[in-house]
Amino acid sequence: MSELDRLRWHCRRGAVELDLLLERYLDSAYAEADDEEKARFADLLNWEDDALLDTLMVGKIPEKPGFDSLIEKLRGILVAVNV
């Protein structure tokens, strides 16, 4: 299984909104991301669904530092697709 396939599998969540958003990022922005952003995305996929939903959709500030740029990109995708 390739790294991209593994990430795609981990994008599958309990909430369809998260599935769509994370897969959209993987398809549209992941390839152009630098190594740091790719590592942060992989780390983000280990978060609980509730924490992801609160951070991405409710606007809660994440407990882990350093995710601001990635979260802004994901929120931008969220707005663009009206998830």
mmCIF file with all atom_site columns, C-alpha atoms in Angstrom:
data_model
loop_
_atom_site.group_PDB
_atom_site.id
_atom_site.type_symbol
_atom_site.label_atom_id
_atom_site.label_alt_id
_atom_site.label_comp_id
_atom_site.label_asym_id
_atom_site.label_entity_id
_atom_site.label_seq_id
_atom_site.pdbx_PDB_ins_code
_atom_site.Cartn_x
_atom_site.Cartn_y
_atom_site.Cartn_z
_atom_site.occupancy
_atom_site.B_iso_or_equiv
_atom_site.pdbx_formal_charge
_atom_site.auth_seq_id
_atom_site.auth_comp_id
_atom_site.auth_asym_id
_atom_site.auth_atom_id
_atom_site.pdbx_PDB_model_num
ATOM 1  C CA . MET A 1 1  ? 0.000   0.000  0.000  1.00 0.00 ? 1  MET A CA 1
ATOM 2  C CA . SER A 1 2  ? 1.447   3.366  -0.992 1.00 0.00 ? 2  SER A CA 1
ATOM 3  C CA . GLU A 1 3  ? 1.701   6.291  1.423  1.00 0.00 ? 3  GLU A CA 1
ATOM 4  C CA . LEU A 1 4  ? -1.072  8.106  -0.450 1.00 0.00 ? 4  LEU A CA 1
ATOM 5  C CA . ASP A 1 5  ? -3.335  5.050  -0.242 1.00 0.00 ? 5  ASP A CA 1
ATOM 6  C CA . ARG A 1 6  ? -2.631  4.738  3.473  1.00 0.00 ? 6  ARG A CA 1
ATOM 7  C CA . LEU A 1 7  ? -3.505  8.404  4.015  1.00 0.00 ? 7  LEU A CA 1
ATOM 8  C CA . ARG A 1 8  ? -6.668  8.057  1.946  1.00 0.00 ? 8  ARG A CA 1
ATOM 9  C CA . TRP A 1 9  ? -7.724  5.121  4.113  1.00 0.00 ? 9  TRP A CA 1
ATOM 10 C CA . HIS A 1 10 ? -7.158  7.223  7.248  1.00 0.00 ? 10 HIS A CA 1
ATOM 11 C CA . CYS A 1 11 ? -9.269  10.031 5.761  1.00 0.00 ? 11 CYS A CA 1
ATOM 12 C CA . ARG A 1 12 ? -12.292 7.768  6.181  1.00 0.00 ? 12 ARG A CA 1
ATOM 13 C CA . ARG A 1 13 ? -13.975 8.971  9.354  1.00 0.00 ? 13 ARG A CA 1
ATOM 14 C CA . GLY A 1 14 ? -17.223 8.549  11.235 1.00 0.00 ? 14 GLY A CA 1
ATOM 15 C CA . ALA A 1 15 ? -18.590 11.811 9.852  1.00 0.00 ? 15 ALA A CA 1
ATOM 16 C CA . VAL A 1 16 ? -19.151 12.180 6.124  1.00 0.00 ? 16 VAL A CA 1
ATOM 17 C CA . GLU A 1 17 ? -18.227 15.873 6.371  1.00 0.00 ? 17 GLU A CA 1
ATOM 18 C CA . LEU A 1 18 ? -14.757 14.937 7.563  1.00 0.00 ? 18 LEU A CA 1
ATOM 19 C CA . ASP A 1 19 ? -14.420 12.263 4.876  1.00 0.00 ? 19 ASP A CA 1
ATOM 20 C CA . LEU A 1 20 ? -15.177 14.780 2.153  1.00 0.00 ? 20 LEU A CA 1
ATOM 21 C CA . LEU A 1 21 ? -12.999 17.525 3.560  1.00 0.00 ? 21 LEU A CA 1
ATOM 22 C CA . LEU A 1 22 ? -9.924  15.399 4.267  1.00 0.00 ? 22 LEU A CA 1
ATOM 23 C CA . GLU A 1 23 ? -10.120 13.580 0.931  1.00 0.00 ? 23 GLU A CA 1
ATOM 24 C CA . ARG A 1 24 ? -10.565 16.902 -0.885 1.00 0.00 ? 24 ARG A CA 1
ATOM 25 C CA . TYR A 1 25 ? -7.365  18.210 0.742  1.00 0.00 ? 25 TYR A CA 1
ATOM 26 C CA . LEU A 1 26 ? -5.559  14.997 -0.158 1.00 0.00 ? 26 LEU A CA 1
ATOM 27 C CA . ASP A 1 27 ? -6.662  15.310 -3.799 1.00 0.00 ? 27 ASP A CA 1
ATOM 28 C CA . SER A 1 28 ? -6.172  19.048 -4.223 1.00 0.00 ? 28 SER A CA 1
ATOM 29 C CA . ALA A 1 29 ? -3.365  20.248 -1.949 1.00 0.00 ? 29 ALA A CA 1
ATOM 30 C CA . TYR A 1 30 ? -1.354  17.390 -0.496 1.00 0.00 ? 30 TYR A CA 1
ATOM 31 C CA . ALA A 1 31 ? 0.928   16.889 -3.507 1.00 0.00 ? 31 ALA A CA 1
ATOM 32 C CA . GLU A 1 32 ? 2.070   20.541 -3.386 1.00 0.00 ? 32 GLU A CA 1
ATOM 33 C CA . ALA A 1 33 ? 2.525   20.576 0.406  1.00 0.00 ? 33 ALA A CA 1
ATOM 34 C CA . ASP A 1 34 ? 6.008   20.714 1.897  1.00 0.00 ? 34 ASP A CA 1
ATOM 35 C CA . ASP A 1 35 ? 7.274   17.895 4.107  1.00 0.00 ? 35 ASP A CA 1
ATOM 36 C CA . GLU A 1 36 ? 6.281   19.700 7.308  1.00 0.00 ? 36 GLU A CA 1
ATOM 37 C CA . GLU A 1 37 ? 2.692   20.174 6.164  1.00 0.00 ? 37 GLU A CA 1
ATOM 38 C CA . LYS A 1 38 ? 2.497   16.551 5.025  1.00 0.00 ? 38 LYS A CA 1
ATOM 39 C CA . ALA A 1 39 ? 3.693   15.410 8.453  1.00 0.00 ? 39 ALA A CA 1
ATOM 40 C CA . ARG A 1 40 ? 1.136   17.652 10.156 1.00 0.00 ? 40 ARG A CA 1
ATOM 41 C CA . PHE A 1 41 ? -1.639  16.254 7.961  1.00 0.00 ? 41 PHE A CA 1
ATOM 42 C CA . ALA A 1 42 ? -0.625  12.697 8.870  1.00 0.00 ? 42 ALA A CA 1
ATOM 43 C CA . ASP A 1 43 ? -0.655  13.721 12.544 1.00 0.00 ? 43 ASP A CA 1
ATOM 44 C CA . LEU A 1 44 ? -4.049  15.398 12.121 1.00 0.00 ? 44 LEU A CA 1
ATOM 45 C CA . LEU A 1 45 ? -5.464  12.105 10.857 1.00 0.00 ? 45 LEU A CA 1
ATOM 46 C CA . ASN A 1 46 ? -4.711  10.601 14.268 1.00 0.00 ? 46 ASN A CA 1
ATOM 47 C CA . TRP A 1 47 ? -6.964  13.123 16.047 1.00 0.00 ? 47 TRP A CA 1
ATOM 48 C CA . GLU A 1 48 ? -10.347 12.005 17.331 1.00 0.00 ? 48 GLU A CA 1
ATOM 49 C CA . ASP A 1 49 ? -13.295 12.925 15.117 1.00 0.00 ? 49 ASP A CA 1
ATOM 50 C CA . ASP A 1 50 ? -14.752 15.219 17.780 1.00 0.00 ? 50 ASP A CA 1
ATOM 51 C CA . ALA A 1 51 ? -11.516 17.205 17.998 1.00 0.00 ? 51 ALA A CA 1
ATOM 52 C CA . LEU A 1 52 ? -11.335 17.470 14.191 1.00 0.00 ? 52 LEU A CA 1
ATOM 53 C CA . LEU A 1 53 ? -14.945 18.615 13.925 1.00 0.00 ? 53 LEU A CA 1
ATOM 54 C CA . ASP A 1 54 ? -14.491 21.179 16.693 1.00 0.00 ? 54 ASP A CA 1
ATOM 55 C CA . THR A 1 55 ? -11.314 22.528 15.119 1.00 0.00 ? 55 THR A CA 1
ATOM 56 C CA . LEU A 1 56 ? -12.331 22.546 11.469 1.00 0.00 ? 56 LEU A CA 1
ATOM 57 C CA . MET A 1 57 ? -16.032 23.287 11.614 1.00 0.00 ? 57 MET A CA 1
ATOM 58 C CA . VAL A 1 58 ? -16.634 25.055 14.920 1.00 0.00 ? 58 VAL A CA 1
ATOM 59 C CA . GLY A 1 59 ? -13.409 27.061 14.932 1.00 0.00 ? 59 GLY A CA 1
ATOM 60 C CA . LYS A 1 60 ? -11.932 25.762 18.175 1.00 0.00 ? 60 LYS A CA 1
ATOM 61 C CA . ILE A 1 61 ? -8.215  26.475 18.516 1.00 0.00 ? 61 ILE A CA 1
ATOM 62 C CA . PRO A 1 62 ? -6.315  23.180 18.468 1.00 0.00 ? 62 PRO A CA 1
ATOM 63 C CA . GLU A 1 63 ? -4.471  22.109 21.593 1.00 0.00 ? 63 GLU A CA 1
ATOM 64 C CA . LYS A 1 64 ? -1.424  21.186 19.533 1.00 0.00 ? 64 LYS A CA 1
ATOM 65 C CA . PRO A 1 65 ? 0.617   24.139 18.268 1.00 0.00 ? 65 PRO A CA 1
ATOM 66 C CA . GLY A 1 66 ? 1.828   24.515 14.683 1.00 0.00 ? 66 GLY A CA 1
ATOM 67 C CA . PHE A 1 67 ? -1.327  23.496 12.836 1.00 0.00 ? 67 PHE A CA 1
ATOM 68 C CA . ASP A 1 68 ? -2.580  27.000 11.987 1.00 0.00 ? 68 ASP A CA 1
ATOM 69 C CA . SER A 1 69 ? -1.576  27.009 8.320  1.00 0.00 ? 69 SER A CA 1
ATOM 70 C CA . LEU A 1 70 ? -2.920  23.538 7.593  1.00 0.00 ? 70 LEU A CA 1
ATOM 71 C CA . ILE A 1 71 ? -6.170  24.239 9.414  1.00 0.00 ? 71 ILE A CA 1
ATOM 72 C CA . GLU A 1 72 ? -6.651  27.444 7.438  1.00 0.00 ? 72 GLU A CA 1
ATOM 73 C CA . LYS A 1 73 ? -6.169  25.491 4.193  1.00 0.00 ? 73 LYS A CA 1
ATOM 74 C CA . LEU A 1 74 ? -8.691  22.894 5.305  1.00 0.00 ? 74 LEU A CA 1
ATOM 75 C CA . ARG A 1 75 ? -11.182 25.575 6.330  1.00 0.00 ? 75 ARG A CA 1
ATOM 76 C CA . GLY A 1 76 ? -10.682 27.202 2.921  1.00 0.00 ? 76 GLY A CA 1
ATOM 77 C CA . ILE A 1 77 ? -11.584 23.917 1.257  1.00 0.00 ? 77 ILE A CA 1
ATOM 78 C CA . LEU A 1 78 ? -14.570 23.643 3.570  1.00 0.00 ? 78 LEU A CA 1
ATOM 79 C CA . VAL A 1 79 ? -15.843 27.033 2.452  1.00 0.00 ? 79 VAL A CA 1
ATOM 80 C CA . ALA A 1 80 ? -15.160 26.269 -1.230 1.00 0.00 ? 80 ALA A CA 1
ATOM 81 C CA . VAL A 1 81 ? -17.214 23.064 -1.234 1.00 0.00 ? 81 VAL A CA 1
ATOM 82 C CA . ASN A 1 82 ? -19.838 24.138 1.317  1.00 0.00 ? 82 ASN A CA 1
ATOM 83 C CA . VAL A 1 83 ? -19.475 20.966 3.367  1.00 0.00 ? 83 VAL A CA 1
#
